[in-house]
Coordinates of C-alpha atoms and ligand atoms in Angstrom, one line a residue:
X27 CA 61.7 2.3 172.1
X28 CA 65.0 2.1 173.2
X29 CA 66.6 4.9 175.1
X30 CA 69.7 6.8 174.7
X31 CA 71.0 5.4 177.7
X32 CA 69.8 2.0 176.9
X33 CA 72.6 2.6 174.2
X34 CA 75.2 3.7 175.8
X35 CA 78.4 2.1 176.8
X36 CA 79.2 2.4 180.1
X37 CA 82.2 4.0 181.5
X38 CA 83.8 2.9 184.6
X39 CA 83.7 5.2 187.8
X40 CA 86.9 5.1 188.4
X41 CA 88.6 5.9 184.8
X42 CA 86.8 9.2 185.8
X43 CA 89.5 12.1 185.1
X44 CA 88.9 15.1 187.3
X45 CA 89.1 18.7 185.8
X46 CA 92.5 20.2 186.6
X47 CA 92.2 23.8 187.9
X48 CA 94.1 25.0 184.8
X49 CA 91.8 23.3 182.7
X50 CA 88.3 24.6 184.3
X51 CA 90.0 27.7 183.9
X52 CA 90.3 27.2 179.6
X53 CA 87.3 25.3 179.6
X54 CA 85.6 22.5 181.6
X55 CA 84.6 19.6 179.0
X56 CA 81.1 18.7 178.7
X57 CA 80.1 14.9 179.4
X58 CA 83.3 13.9 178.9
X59 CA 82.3 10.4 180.4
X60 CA 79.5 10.2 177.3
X61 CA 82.3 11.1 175.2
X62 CA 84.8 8.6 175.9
X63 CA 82.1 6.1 176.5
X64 CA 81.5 6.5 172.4
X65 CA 84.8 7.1 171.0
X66 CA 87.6 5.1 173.3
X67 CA 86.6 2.1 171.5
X68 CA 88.0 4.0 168.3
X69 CA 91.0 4.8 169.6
X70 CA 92.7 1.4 168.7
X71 CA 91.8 0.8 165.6
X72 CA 92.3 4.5 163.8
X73 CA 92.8 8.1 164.2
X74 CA 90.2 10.3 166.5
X75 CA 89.8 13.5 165.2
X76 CA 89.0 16.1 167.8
X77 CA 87.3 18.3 165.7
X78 CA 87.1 21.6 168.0
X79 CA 89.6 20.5 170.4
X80 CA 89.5 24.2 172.1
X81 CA 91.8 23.9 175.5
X82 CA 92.0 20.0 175.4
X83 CA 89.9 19.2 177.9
X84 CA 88.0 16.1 175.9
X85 CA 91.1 15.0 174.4
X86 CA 92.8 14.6 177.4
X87 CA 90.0 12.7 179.3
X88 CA 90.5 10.4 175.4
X89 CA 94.2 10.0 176.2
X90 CA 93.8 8.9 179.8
X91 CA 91.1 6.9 179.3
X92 CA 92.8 4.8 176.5
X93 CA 95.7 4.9 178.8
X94 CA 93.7 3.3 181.8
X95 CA 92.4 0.8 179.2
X96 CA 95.9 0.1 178.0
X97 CA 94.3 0.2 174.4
X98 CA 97.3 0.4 172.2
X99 CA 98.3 3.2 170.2
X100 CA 96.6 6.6 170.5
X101 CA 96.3 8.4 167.4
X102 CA 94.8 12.0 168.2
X103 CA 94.1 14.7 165.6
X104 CA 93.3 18.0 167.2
X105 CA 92.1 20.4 165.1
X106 CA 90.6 23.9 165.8
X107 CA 90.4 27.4 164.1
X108 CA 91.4 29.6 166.7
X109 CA 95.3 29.7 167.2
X110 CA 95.1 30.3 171.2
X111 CA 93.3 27.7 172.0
X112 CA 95.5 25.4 170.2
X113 CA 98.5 26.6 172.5
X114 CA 96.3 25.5 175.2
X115 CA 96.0 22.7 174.2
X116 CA 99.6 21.8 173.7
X117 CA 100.5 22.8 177.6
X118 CA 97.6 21.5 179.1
X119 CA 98.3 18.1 177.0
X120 CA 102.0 17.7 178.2
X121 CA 102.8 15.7 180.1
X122 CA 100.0 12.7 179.2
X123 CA 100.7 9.5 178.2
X124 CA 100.9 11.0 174.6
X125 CA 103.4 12.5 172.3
X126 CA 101.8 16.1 171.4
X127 CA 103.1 18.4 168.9
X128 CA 101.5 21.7 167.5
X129 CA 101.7 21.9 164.2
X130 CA 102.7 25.2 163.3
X131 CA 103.5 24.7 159.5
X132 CA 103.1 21.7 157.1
X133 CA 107.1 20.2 157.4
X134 CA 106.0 20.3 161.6
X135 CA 102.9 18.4 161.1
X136 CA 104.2 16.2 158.3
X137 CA 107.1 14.9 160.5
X138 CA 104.8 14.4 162.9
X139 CA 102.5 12.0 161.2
X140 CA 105.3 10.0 160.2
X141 CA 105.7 9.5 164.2
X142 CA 102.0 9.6 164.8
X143 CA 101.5 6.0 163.0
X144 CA 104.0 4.1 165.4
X145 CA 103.8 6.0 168.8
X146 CA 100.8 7.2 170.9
X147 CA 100.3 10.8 169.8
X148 CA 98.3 14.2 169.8
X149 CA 99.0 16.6 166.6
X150 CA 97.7 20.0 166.9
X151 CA 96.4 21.5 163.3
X152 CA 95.2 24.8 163.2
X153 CA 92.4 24.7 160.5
X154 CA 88.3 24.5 160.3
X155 CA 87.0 21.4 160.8
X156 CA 85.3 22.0 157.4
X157 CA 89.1 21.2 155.6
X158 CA 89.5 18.6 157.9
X159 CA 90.0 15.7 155.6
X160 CA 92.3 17.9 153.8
X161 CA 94.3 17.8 156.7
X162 CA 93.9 14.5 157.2
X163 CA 95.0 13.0 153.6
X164 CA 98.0 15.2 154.0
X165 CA 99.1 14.0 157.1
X166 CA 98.5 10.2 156.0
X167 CA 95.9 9.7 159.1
X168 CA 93.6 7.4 157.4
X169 CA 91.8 5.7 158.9
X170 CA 89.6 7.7 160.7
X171 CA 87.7 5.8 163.3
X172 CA 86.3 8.4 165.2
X173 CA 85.0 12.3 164.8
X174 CA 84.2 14.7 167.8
X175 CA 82.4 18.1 167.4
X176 CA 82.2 20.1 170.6
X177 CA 80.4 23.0 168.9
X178 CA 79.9 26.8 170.8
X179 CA 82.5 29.3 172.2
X180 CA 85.1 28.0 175.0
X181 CA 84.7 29.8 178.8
X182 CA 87.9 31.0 177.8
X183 CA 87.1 33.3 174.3
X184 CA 83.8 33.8 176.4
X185 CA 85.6 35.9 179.2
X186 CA 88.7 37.1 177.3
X187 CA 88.5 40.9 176.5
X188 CA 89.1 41.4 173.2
X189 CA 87.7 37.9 171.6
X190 CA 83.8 40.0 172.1
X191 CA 81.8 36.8 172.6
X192 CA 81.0 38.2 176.3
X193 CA 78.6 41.0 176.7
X194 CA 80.0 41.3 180.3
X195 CA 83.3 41.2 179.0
X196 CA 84.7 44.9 177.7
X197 CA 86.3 45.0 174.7
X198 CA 86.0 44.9 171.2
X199 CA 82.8 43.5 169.5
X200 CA 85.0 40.7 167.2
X201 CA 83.4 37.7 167.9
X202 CA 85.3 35.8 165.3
X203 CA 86.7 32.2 166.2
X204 CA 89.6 33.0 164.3
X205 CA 90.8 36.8 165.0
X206 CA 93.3 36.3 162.5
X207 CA 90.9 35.6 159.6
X208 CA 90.0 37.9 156.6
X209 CA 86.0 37.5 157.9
X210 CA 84.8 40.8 159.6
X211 CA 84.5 41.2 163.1
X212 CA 80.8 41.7 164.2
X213 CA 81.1 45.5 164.8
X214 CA 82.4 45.6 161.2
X215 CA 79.3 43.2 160.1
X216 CA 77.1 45.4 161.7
X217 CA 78.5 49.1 159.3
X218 CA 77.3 46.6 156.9
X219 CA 74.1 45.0 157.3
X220 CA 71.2 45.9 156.4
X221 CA 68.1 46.3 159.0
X222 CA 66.3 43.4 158.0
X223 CA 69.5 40.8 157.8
X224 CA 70.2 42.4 161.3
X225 CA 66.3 41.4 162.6
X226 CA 66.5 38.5 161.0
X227 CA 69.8 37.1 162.9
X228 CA 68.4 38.1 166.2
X229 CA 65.2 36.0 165.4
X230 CA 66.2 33.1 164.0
X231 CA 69.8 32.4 165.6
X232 CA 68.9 34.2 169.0
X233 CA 64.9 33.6 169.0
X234 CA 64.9 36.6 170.5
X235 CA 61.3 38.5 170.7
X236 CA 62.3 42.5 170.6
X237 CA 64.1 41.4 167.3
X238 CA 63.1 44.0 165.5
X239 CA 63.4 47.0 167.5
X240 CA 67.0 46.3 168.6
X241 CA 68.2 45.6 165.0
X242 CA 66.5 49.1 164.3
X243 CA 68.3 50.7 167.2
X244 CA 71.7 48.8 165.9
X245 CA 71.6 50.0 162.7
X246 CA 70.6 53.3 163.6
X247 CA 73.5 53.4 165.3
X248 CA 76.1 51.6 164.2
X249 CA 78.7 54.3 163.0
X250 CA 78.9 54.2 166.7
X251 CA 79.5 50.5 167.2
X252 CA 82.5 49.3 167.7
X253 CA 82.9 47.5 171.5
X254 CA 80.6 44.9 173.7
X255 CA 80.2 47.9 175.7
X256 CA 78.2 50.1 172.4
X257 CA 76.1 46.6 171.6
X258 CA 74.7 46.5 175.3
X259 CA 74.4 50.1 175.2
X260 CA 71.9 49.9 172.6
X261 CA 69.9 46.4 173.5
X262 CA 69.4 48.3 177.0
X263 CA 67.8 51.4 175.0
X264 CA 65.8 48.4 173.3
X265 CA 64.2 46.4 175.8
X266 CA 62.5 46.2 179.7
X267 CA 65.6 46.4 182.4
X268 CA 63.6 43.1 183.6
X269 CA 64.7 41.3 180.1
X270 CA 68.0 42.9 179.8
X271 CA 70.2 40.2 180.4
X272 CA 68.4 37.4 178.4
X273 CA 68.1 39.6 175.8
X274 CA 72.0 40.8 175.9
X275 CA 72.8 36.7 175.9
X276 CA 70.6 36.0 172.9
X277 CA 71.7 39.2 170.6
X278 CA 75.6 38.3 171.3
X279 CA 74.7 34.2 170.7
X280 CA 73.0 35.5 167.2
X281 CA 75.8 38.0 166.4
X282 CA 78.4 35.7 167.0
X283 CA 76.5 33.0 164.8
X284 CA 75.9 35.2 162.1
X285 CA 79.7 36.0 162.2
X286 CA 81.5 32.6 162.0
X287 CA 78.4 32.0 159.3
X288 CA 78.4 28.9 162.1
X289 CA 74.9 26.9 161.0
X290 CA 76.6 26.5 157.7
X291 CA 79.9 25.5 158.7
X292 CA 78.0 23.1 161.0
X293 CA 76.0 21.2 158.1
X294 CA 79.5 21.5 155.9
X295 CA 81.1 20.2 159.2
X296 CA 79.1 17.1 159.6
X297 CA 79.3 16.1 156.0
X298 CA 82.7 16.2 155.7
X299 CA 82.5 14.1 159.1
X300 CA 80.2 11.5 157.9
X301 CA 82.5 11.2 154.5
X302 CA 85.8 10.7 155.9
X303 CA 84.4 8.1 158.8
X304 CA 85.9 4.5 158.3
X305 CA 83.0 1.3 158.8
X306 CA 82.5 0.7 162.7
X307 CA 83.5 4.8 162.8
X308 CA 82.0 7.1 165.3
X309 CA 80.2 10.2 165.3
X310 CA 79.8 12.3 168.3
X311 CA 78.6 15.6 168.9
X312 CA 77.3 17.9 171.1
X313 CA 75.3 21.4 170.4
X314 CA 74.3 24.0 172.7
X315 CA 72.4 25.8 170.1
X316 CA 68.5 24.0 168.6
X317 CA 69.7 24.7 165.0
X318 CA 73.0 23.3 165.7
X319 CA 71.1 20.3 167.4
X320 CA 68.5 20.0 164.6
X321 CA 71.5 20.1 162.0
X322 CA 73.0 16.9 163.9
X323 CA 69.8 15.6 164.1
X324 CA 69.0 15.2 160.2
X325 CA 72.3 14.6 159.4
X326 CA 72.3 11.5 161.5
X327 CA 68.6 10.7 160.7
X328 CA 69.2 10.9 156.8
X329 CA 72.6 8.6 157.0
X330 CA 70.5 6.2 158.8
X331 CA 67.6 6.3 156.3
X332 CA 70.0 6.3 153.7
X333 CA 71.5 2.8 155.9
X334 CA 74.9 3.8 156.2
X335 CA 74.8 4.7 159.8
X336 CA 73.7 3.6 163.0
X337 CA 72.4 5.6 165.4
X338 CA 73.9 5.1 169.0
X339 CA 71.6 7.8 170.6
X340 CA 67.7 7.5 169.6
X341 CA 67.2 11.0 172.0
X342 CA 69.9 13.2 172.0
X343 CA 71.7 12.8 175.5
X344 CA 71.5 15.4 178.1
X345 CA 74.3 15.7 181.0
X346 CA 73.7 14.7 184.6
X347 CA 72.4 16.5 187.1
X348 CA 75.7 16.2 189.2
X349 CA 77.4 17.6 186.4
X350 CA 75.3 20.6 185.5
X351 CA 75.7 21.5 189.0
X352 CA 79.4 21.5 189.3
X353 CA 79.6 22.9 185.5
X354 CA 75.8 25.2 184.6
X355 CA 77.5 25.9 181.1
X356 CA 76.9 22.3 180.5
X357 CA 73.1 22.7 181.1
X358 CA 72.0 23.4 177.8
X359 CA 74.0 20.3 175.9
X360 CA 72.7 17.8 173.4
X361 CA 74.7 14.6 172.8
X362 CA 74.6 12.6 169.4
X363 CA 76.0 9.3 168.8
X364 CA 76.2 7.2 165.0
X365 CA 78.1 4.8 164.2
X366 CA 79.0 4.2 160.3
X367 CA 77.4 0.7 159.5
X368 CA 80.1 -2.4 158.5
Ligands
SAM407 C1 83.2 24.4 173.1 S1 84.8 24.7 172.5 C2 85.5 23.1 172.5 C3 86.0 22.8 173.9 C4 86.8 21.5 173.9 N1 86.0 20.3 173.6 C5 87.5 21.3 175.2 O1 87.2 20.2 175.9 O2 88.3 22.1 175.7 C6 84.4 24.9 170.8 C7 85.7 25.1 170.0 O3 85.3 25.0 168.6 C8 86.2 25.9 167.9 N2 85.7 26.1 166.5 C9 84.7 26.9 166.2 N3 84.5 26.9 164.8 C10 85.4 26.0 164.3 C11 85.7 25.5 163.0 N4 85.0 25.9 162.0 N5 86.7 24.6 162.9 C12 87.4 24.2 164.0 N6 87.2 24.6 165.3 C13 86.2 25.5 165.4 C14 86.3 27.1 168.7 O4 87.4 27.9 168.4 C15 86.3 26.5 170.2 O5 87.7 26.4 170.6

């Protein structure tokens, strides 16, 4: 059988773009080299859309690879749901060989398509990747020759008080990708759950074993829950000291899951992916999470069964030693490649 690697393009050594400090600050990029392996031979021919393009960090290893390959226009759609990480993007993004524009309203982003078809640019959108050929029809981006998911939290909502995705971090227990949605935050999920949905959450999205008993304790006392602080409070009531900090990092994965309703929007995601993809277009994504993985997985499995897609990556890719040691968050990563048959 042929390997992943066996199928990968190779990328040159020295097209490699280092982090910048500001960057690894935001968020380091996760086998950015794999990524731009897939999708730079889709940046000539069509628009790329970065489908969670967080601080920026795989788009801009895109831009200056295309640069270094001197391949033409650049045609970058960055979309993402949370509205700081877009203004991330835009600064860290200045100043590349690209044209980048946040798109704060429609006239913005419509203008900029206009000069997105002619000249080498970035657009900014906030929105879910789920309305993401919305976004694109509007705009007039067609084709698209290339999608990249990038799915799980940035290091940056992970460590900022407030966002809740941290149970190290203090603050409130949000959790929500978007803060400035009309979803509830997960202390406000948690007034409302019952104890079973609760159990059920921390088993299946956080496969963790005391599932049960912490949802019991949660519920019990949720009319006290409102902070990252109350949630640890009660898993350490729940569980061994010895487990405490697995078990902390599995009930704040599943909360946050269960919050952003994310193994939906994942499957929703992909087909909306796999619809608006041009012939010769790419697929590439990467999950941190097994359901997000197995969701990639059948999706790409059924479009090849169906024979409308390729599959670049037999085994999903895994990063390279080197690079989970400069970058651990990159340890538990799962690269799929398809390409949408001529
Ligand atoms: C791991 S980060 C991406 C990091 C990015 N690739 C980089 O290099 O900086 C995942 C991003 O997906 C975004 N996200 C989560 N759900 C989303 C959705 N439904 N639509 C668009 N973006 C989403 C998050 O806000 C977050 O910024």
């Amino acid at each position: 059988m042929q390997t992943a690697m066996l199928l990968h393009p190779k990328v040159g050594g020295d097209q490699r773009a280092m982090p910048t400090d500001r960057e690894k600050s935001f968020h380091e990029p996760v086998m950015p080299d794999e990524v731009c392996g897939f999708l730079s031979p889709c940046l000539s021919s069509g628009t790329v859309v970065d489908a969670t393009v967080g601080g920026g960090g795989h788009t801009r290893h895109l831009i200056e690879h295309s640069a270094a390959r001197a391949s033409g226009t650049t045609r970058i759609l960055g979309v993402d749901i949370d509205h700081e990480a877009l203004t991330h993007a835009h600064r860290i993004l200045q100043g590349s060989a690209c044209r980048v524009v946040l798109a704060d309203s429609n006239e913005d982003a419509a203008s900029e398509a206009m000069v997105c078809r002619v000249a080498s640019s970035v657009i900014l959108v906030h929105s879910s990747y789920v309305d993401m050929e919305s976004v694109v029809d509007r705009l007039g981006l067609r084709p698209v020759t290339g999608v990249l998911f990038d799915f799980g939290v940035s290091l940056h909502q992970l460590t900022t008080p407030g966002r809740g995705f941290g149970h190290d971090v203090v603050g409130d227990a949000d959790m929500r990708f978007d803060p400035r949605s009309s979803c509830p935050p997960a202390w406000e999920l948690l007034q409302r759950a019952t104890e079973s949905e609760v159990a059920d959450w921390l088993r299946r999205y956080g496969d963790e074993p005391n599932s049960r008993r912490i949802a019991r304790r949660l519920c019990r006392e949720r009319g006290r829950i409102r902070t990252t602080e109350d949630i640890v409070r009660v898993v350490a009531a729940s569980v061994p000291v010895s487990r405490l900090r697995r078990s902390l990092a599995r009930v704040f994965l599943a909360l946050r899951i269960a919050v952003n309703r994310e193994l939906d929007t994942v499957r929703k995601g992909l087909a909306v992916a796999l619809r608006l993809l041009e012939q010769r277009g790419r697929l590439v994504a990467i999950s941190y999470h097994s359901g997000e993985d197995s969701l990639v997985k059948s999706a790409l499995r059924d479009g090849a069964r169906a024979g409308r897609l390729q599959l670049l990556t037999r085994k999903p890719m895994r990063p390279a030693f080197a690079e989970v040691q400069r970058n651990p968050r990159a340890r538990s990563a799962r690269l799929r490649a398809a390409e949408v048959r001529a």
